[in-house]
Coordinates of C-alpha atoms in Angstrom, one line a residue:
M1 CA 46.3 116.9 115.7
P2 CA 48.4 118.6 118.5
D3 CA 47.6 117.8 122.1
A4 CA 46.9 120.4 124.7
N5 CA 47.9 120.4 128.3
I6 CA 45.3 121.5 130.9
R7 CA 45.7 121.8 134.6
I8 CA 42.8 120.5 136.7
P9 CA 42.6 119.1 140.3
E10 CA 43.9 115.6 140.6
E11 CA 40.5 114.5 142.0
A12 CA 38.7 115.8 138.9
K13 CA 41.2 114.1 136.6
D14 CA 40.7 110.8 138.4
R15 CA 36.9 111.1 138.3
L16 CA 37.0 111.8 134.6
A17 CA 39.4 108.9 134.0
A18 CA 37.1 106.6 135.9
I19 CA 34.1 107.7 133.9
A20 CA 36.1 107.3 130.6
A21 CA 37.3 103.8 131.6
A22 CA 33.7 102.7 132.4
E23 CA 32.7 103.7 128.9
G24 CA 35.8 101.9 127.4
L25 CA 37.5 105.1 126.4
S26 CA 40.8 106.7 127.3
L27 CA 40.6 110.0 129.1
R28 CA 41.8 111.7 125.9
A29 CA 39.1 110.1 123.8
Y30 CA 36.4 110.8 126.4
L31 CA 37.3 114.5 126.7
A32 CA 37.4 114.8 122.9
R33 CA 33.9 113.2 122.7
L34 CA 32.7 115.5 125.5
A35 CA 33.9 118.6 123.7
E36 CA 32.1 117.5 120.5
T37 CA 28.7 116.9 122.3
L38 CA 28.6 120.0 124.6
L39 CA 27.1 123.2 123.2
T40 CA 28.7 126.6 123.5
P41 CA 26.5 129.4 125.0
Q42 CA 26.1 130.8 121.5
E43 CA 25.0 127.4 120.2
R44 CA 22.5 127.0 123.0
A45 CA 21.1 130.5 122.3
E46 CA 20.7 129.8 118.6
R47 CA 18.9 126.5 119.3
A48 CA 16.6 128.3 121.8
E49 CA 15.8 131.0 119.1
N50 CA 15.2 128.3 116.5
A51 CA 12.9 126.4 118.9
L52 CA 10.9 129.5 119.7
A53 CA 10.6 130.4 116.0
A54 CA 9.3 126.8 115.3
L55 CA 6.8 127.0 118.1
K56 CA 5.5 130.4 117.0
K57 CA 5.2 129.1 113.4
W58 CA 3.5 125.9 114.5
N59 CA 1.0 127.2 117.1
G60 CA 1.5 130.9 117.5
Y61 CA 3.4 130.6 120.8
A62 CA 5.1 133.9 121.5
P63 CA 5.7 134.6 125.2
T64 CA 6.5 138.1 126.4
A65 CA 9.8 138.7 128.2
A66 CA 7.8 138.7 131.5
E67 CA 6.2 135.3 130.7
E68 CA 9.6 133.9 129.8
Q69 CA 11.0 135.1 133.1
D70 CA 8.1 133.5 135.0
L71 CA 8.6 130.2 133.1
D72 CA 12.4 130.3 133.8
S73 CA 11.7 130.9 137.5
E74 CA 9.3 128.1 137.6
L75 CA 11.8 125.8 135.9
D76 CA 14.5 126.8 138.3
R77 CA 12.2 126.2 141.3
R78 CA 11.3 122.7 140.0
L79 CA 15.0 121.8 139.3
A80 CA 15.9 122.9 142.8
Q81 CA 13.3 120.6 144.2
V82 CA 14.5 117.6 142.2
T83 CA 18.2 118.2 143.0
S84 CA 17.6 118.7 146.7
R85 CA 16.1 115.2 147.1

């Protein structure tokens, strides 16, 4: 497998290397594992669609676009509260 070179700030590289070392991994192995575990925007959208379809089938849950927006706003508000502590 060919390697790739990426340019990131030194501080970011050092932080990632420290996290990797704490988990007993090289930076290369840590980044490869990270890439395997993160979802692309398309994968996240597909999972969200599948979850919504499962909820609708299971209990009839089918929010309107306005209800989804309200729920998203409420989630954003709650996350902002938690992260500002």
